[in-house]
Coordinates of C-alpha atoms (C1' of nucleotides) and ligand atoms in Angstrom, one line a residue:
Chain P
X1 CA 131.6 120.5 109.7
X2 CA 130.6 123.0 111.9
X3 CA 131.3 121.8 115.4
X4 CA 134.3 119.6 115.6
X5 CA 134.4 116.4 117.9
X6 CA 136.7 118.2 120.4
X7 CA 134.2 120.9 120.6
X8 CA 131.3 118.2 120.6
X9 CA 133.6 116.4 123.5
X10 CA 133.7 119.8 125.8
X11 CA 129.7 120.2 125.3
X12 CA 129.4 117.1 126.7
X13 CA 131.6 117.0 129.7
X14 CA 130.1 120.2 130.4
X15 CA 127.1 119.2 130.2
X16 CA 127.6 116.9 132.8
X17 CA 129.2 119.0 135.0
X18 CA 126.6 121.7 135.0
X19 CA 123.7 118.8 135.6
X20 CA 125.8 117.0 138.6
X21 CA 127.0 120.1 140.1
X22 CA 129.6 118.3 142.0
X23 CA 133.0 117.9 141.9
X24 CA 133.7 115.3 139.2
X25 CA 136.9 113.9 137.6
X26 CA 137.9 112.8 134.1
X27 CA 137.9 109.5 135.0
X28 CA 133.9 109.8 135.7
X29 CA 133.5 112.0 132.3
X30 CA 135.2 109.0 130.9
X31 CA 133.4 106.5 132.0
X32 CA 130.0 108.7 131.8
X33 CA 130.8 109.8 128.3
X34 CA 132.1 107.0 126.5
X35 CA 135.0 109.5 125.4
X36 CA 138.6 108.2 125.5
X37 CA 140.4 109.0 128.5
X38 CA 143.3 111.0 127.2
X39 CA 140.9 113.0 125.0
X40 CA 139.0 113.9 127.7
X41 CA 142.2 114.7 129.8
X42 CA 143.0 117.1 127.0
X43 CA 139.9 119.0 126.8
X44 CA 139.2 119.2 130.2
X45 CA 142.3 121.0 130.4
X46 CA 141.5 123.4 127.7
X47 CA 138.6 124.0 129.4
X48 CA 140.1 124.5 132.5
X49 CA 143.0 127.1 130.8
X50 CA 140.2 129.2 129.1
X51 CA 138.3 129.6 132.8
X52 CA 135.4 127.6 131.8
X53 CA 136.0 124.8 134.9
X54 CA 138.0 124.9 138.3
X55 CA 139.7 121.9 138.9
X56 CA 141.8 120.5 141.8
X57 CA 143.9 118.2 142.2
X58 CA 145.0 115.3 144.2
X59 CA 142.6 112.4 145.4
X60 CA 138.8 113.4 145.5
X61 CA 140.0 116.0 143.0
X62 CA 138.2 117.1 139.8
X63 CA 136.3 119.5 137.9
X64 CA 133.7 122.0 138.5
X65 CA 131.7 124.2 136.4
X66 CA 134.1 127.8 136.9
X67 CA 131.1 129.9 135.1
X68 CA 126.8 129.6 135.0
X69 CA 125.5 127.7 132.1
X70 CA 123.8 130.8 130.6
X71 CA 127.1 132.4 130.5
X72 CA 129.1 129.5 128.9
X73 CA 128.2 130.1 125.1
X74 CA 128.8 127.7 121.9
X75 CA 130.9 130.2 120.1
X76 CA 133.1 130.8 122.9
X77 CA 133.9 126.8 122.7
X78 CA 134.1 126.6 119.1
X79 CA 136.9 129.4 119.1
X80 CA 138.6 127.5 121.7
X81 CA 138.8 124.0 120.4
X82 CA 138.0 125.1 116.5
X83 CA 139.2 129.0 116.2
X84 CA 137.1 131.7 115.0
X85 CA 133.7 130.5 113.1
X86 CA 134.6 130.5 109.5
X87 CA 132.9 129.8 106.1
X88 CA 135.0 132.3 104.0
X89 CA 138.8 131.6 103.7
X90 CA 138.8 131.9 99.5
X91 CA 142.6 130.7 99.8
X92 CA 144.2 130.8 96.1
X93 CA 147.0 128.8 96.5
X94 CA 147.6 129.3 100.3
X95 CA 147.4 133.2 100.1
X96 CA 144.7 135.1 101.4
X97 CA 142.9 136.3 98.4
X98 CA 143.3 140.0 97.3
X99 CA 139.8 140.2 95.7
X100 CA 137.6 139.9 99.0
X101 CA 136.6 143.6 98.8
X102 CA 134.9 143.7 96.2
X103 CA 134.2 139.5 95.6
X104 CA 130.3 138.6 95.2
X105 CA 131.3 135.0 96.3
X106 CA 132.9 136.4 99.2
X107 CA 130.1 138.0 100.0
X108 CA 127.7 135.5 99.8
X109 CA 129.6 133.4 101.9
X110 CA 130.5 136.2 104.1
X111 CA 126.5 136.6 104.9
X112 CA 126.3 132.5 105.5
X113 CA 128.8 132.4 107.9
X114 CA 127.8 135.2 109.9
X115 CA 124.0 133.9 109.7
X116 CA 125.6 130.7 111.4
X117 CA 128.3 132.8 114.1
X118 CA 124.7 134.4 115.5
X119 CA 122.9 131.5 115.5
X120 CA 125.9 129.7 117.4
X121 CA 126.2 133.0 119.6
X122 CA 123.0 132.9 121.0
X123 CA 123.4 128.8 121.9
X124 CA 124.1 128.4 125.6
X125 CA 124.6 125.7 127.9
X126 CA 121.9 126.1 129.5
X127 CA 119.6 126.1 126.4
X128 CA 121.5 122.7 125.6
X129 CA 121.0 122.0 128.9
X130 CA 117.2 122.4 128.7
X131 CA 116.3 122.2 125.2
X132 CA 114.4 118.9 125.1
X133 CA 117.0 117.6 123.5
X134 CA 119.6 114.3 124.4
X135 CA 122.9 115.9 123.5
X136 CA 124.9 113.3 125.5
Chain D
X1 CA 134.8 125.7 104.8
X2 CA 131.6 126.3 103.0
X3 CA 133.7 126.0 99.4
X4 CA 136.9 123.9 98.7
X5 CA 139.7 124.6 96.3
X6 CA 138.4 121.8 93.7
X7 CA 135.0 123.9 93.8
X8 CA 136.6 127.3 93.4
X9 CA 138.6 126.4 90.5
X10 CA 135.5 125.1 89.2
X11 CA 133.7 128.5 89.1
X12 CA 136.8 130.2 87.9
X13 CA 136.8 128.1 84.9
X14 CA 133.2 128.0 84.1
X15 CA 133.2 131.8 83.8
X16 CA 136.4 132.1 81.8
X17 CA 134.2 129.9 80.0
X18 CA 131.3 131.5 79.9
X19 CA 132.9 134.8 79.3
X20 CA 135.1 133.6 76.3
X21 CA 132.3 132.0 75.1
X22 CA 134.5 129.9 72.3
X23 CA 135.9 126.0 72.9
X24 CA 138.8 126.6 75.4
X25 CA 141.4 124.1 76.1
X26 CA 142.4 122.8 79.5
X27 CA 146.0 124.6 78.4
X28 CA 144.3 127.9 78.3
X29 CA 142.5 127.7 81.6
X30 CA 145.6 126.8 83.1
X31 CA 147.5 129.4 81.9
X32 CA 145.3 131.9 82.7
X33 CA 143.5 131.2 86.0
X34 CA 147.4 129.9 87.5
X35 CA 145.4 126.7 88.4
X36 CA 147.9 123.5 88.2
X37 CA 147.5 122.0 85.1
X38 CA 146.7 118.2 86.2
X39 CA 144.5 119.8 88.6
X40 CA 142.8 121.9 86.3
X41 CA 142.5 118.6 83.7
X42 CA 140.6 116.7 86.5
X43 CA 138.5 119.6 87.4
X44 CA 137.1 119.4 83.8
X45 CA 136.7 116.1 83.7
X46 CA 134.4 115.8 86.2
X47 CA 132.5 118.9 85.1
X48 CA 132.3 117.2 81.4
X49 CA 130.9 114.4 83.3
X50 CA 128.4 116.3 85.0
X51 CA 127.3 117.6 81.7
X52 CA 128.5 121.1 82.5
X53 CA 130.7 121.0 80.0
X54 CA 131.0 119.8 76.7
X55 CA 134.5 118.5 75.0
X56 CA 136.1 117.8 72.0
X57 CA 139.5 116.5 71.4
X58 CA 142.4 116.8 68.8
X59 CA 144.0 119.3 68.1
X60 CA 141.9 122.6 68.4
X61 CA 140.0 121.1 70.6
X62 CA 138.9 121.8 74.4
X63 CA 135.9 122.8 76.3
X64 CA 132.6 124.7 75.9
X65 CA 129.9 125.5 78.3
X66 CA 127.4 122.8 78.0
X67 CA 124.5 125.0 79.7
X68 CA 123.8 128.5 80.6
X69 CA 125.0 130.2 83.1
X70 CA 121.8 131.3 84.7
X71 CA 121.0 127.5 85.1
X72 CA 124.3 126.7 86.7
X73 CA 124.0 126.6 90.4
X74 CA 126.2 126.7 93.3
X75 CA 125.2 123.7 95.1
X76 CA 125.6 121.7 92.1
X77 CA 128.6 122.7 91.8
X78 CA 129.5 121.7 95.7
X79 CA 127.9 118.6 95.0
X80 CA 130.1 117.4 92.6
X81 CA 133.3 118.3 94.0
X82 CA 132.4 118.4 98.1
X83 CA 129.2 116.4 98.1
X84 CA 126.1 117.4 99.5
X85 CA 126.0 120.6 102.0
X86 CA 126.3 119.3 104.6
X87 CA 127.2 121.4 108.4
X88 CA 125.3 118.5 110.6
X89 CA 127.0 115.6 111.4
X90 CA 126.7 115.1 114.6
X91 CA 129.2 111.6 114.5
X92 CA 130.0 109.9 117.9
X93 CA 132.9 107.2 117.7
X94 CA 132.0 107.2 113.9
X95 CA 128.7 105.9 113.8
X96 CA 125.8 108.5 113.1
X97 CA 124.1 109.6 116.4
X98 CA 121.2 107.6 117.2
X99 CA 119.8 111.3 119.1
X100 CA 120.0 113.6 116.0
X101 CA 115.7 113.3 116.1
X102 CA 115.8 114.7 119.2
X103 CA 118.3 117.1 119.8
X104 CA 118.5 120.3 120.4
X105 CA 122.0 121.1 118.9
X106 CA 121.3 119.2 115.9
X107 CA 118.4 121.3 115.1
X108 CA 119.8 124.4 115.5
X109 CA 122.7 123.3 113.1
X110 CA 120.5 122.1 110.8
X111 CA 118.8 125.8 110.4
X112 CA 122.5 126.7 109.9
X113 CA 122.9 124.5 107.1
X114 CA 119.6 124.8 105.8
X115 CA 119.9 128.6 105.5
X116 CA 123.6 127.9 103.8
X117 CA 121.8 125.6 101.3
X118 CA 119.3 128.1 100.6
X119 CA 121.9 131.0 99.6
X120 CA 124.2 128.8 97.9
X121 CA 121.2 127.3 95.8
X122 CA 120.4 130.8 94.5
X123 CA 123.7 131.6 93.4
X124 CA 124.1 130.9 89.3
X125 CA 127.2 131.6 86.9
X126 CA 125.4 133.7 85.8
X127 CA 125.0 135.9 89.0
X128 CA 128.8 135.3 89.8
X129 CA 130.4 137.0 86.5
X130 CA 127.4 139.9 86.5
X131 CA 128.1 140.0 90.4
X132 CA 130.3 142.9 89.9
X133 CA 132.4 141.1 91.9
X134 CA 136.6 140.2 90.8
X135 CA 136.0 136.2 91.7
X136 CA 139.1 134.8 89.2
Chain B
dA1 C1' 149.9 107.0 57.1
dC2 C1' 151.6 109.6 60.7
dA3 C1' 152.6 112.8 64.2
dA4 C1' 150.9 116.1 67.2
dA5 C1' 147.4 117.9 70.1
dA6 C1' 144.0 117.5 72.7
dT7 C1' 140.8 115.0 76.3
dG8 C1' 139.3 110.3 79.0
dA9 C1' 140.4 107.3 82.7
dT10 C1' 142.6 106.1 86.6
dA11 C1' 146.0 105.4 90.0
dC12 C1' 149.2 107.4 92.8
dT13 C1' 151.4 110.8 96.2
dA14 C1' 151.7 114.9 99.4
dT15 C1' 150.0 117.9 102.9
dC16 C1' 147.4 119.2 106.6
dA17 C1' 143.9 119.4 110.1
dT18 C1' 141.8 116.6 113.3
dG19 C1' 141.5 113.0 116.5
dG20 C1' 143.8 110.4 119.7
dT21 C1' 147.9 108.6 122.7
dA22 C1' 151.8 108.7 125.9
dT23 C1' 154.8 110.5 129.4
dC24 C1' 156.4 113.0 133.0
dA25 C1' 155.9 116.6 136.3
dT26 C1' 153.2 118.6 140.1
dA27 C1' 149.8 119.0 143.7
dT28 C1' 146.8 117.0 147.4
dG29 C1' 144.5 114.0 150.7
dT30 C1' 145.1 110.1 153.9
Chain F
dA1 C1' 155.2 108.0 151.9
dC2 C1' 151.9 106.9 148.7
dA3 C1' 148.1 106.8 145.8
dT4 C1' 145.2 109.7 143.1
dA5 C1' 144.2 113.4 140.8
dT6 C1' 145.4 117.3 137.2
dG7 C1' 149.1 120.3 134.3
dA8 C1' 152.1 120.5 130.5
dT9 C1' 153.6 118.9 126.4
dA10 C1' 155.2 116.0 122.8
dC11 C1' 154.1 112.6 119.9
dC12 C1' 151.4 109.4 116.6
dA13 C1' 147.3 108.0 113.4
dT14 C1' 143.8 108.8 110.2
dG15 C1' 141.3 110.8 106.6
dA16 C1' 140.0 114.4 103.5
dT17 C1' 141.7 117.5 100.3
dA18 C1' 145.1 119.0 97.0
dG19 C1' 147.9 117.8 93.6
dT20 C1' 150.7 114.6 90.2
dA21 C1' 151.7 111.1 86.8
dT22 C1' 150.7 107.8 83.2
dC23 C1' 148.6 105.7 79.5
dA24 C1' 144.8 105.2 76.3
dT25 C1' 141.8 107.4 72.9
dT26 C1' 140.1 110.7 69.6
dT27 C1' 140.8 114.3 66.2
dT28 C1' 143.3 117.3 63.1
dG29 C1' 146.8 118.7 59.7
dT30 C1' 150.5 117.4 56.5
Ligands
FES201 S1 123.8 114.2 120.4 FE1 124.0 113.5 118.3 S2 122.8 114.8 117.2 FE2 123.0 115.8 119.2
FES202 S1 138.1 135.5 94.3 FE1 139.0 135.5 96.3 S2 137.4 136.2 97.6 FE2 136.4 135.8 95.7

DNA sequence: ACAAAATGATACTATCATGGTATCATATGT
DNA sequence: ACATATGATACCATGATAGTATCATTTTGT
């Protein structure tokens, strides 16, 4: 799978926070999102680490969108809640494979997965945000 | 990953195989490719199932490419040991996302995956061992 | 006939990444 | 002070993949 849940999670929180533009806690992402409350705790706070939200605390505290939507990119969340966009690990027996020079497999899969790290590249919250689409 | 363990043994076997070109015994294969021999036993299994293979037993006995490398695809390959190609699944709580018609990430995914399919369906045996590539 | 050598079938276990939970500490507004 | 929020972090659950074990069946050679 290409995006994982977590990352899935963050899209949508983010989402929310970009379309509200207010101040907004994980308790309303919760509730908003249908995502479990710790979860969301958790990958608000990632977000929040990596400079993608502001948040404050105390009562009336929350979260805010820290950078424009254009800016915020789907890569950029996949590496934080997935690592680096990856297709290509030909692990033989848990050992980076010595044959990746010169392998046509390798390759191949090497053209695939950077095919889908542009694709993802060019994906931005604000396209999700205005695509037409329901994500969320 | 695009390609699992189960799948990459597979293709290291089929062109030991291929190149040998004589009935092969799972013993063989092991020893040579360093693939765990129950593993490797399974691996052929399903591939005899799949008709890629064809076995004998007793003693002498083993396996023998059941087709030709050139008509010996990649995604049939990942079918049999991954299932279908599949980079899309946009699951929420488990259930399949009733918005997948509709949204914008799902589409873009699905060009991911639908460019993945496309390059992995053109890759044969037959490509891999003339490849000039050290895959095995 | 018999033993050995091979595969067929199938059930089981191990490992690891992901998804998800729980707890306590810290800051802030009233 | 106290309630309400996040910060940090450790822990647990689940499922997919990797790998193992066992027994049945077929074939060959003596
Ligand atoms: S929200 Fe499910 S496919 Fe996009
Ligand atoms: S054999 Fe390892 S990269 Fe192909």
């Amino acid at each position: 799978m290409l995006i994982a849940r977590s990352t899935d999670y963050a899209v949508r929180a983010l989402k929310y926070l970009a379309e509200k533009n207010q101040e907004t806690s994980a308790a309303e992402l919760t509730r908003e999102l249908k995502i479990p409350w710790p979860f969301m705790r958790k990958i608000m706070q990632s977000l929040g680490k990596h400079g993608l939200v502001a948040s404050r605390k105390g009562p009336g505290g929350g979260f805010l969108l820290a950078k424009a939507p254009e800016k915020i990119k789907l890569t950029g969340l996949v590496n934080i809640f997935q690592g680096p966009v990856c297709l290509n690990e030909c692990i033989f027996k848990k050992k980076i494979c010595p044959n990746r020079k010169t392998c046509y497999l390798s390759k191949k899969l090497g053209e695939i997965e950077e095919h889908a790290f542009l694709v993802l590249d060019r994906i931005t919250l604000k396209e999700i945000i205005e695509g037409g689409h329901n994500h969320g």
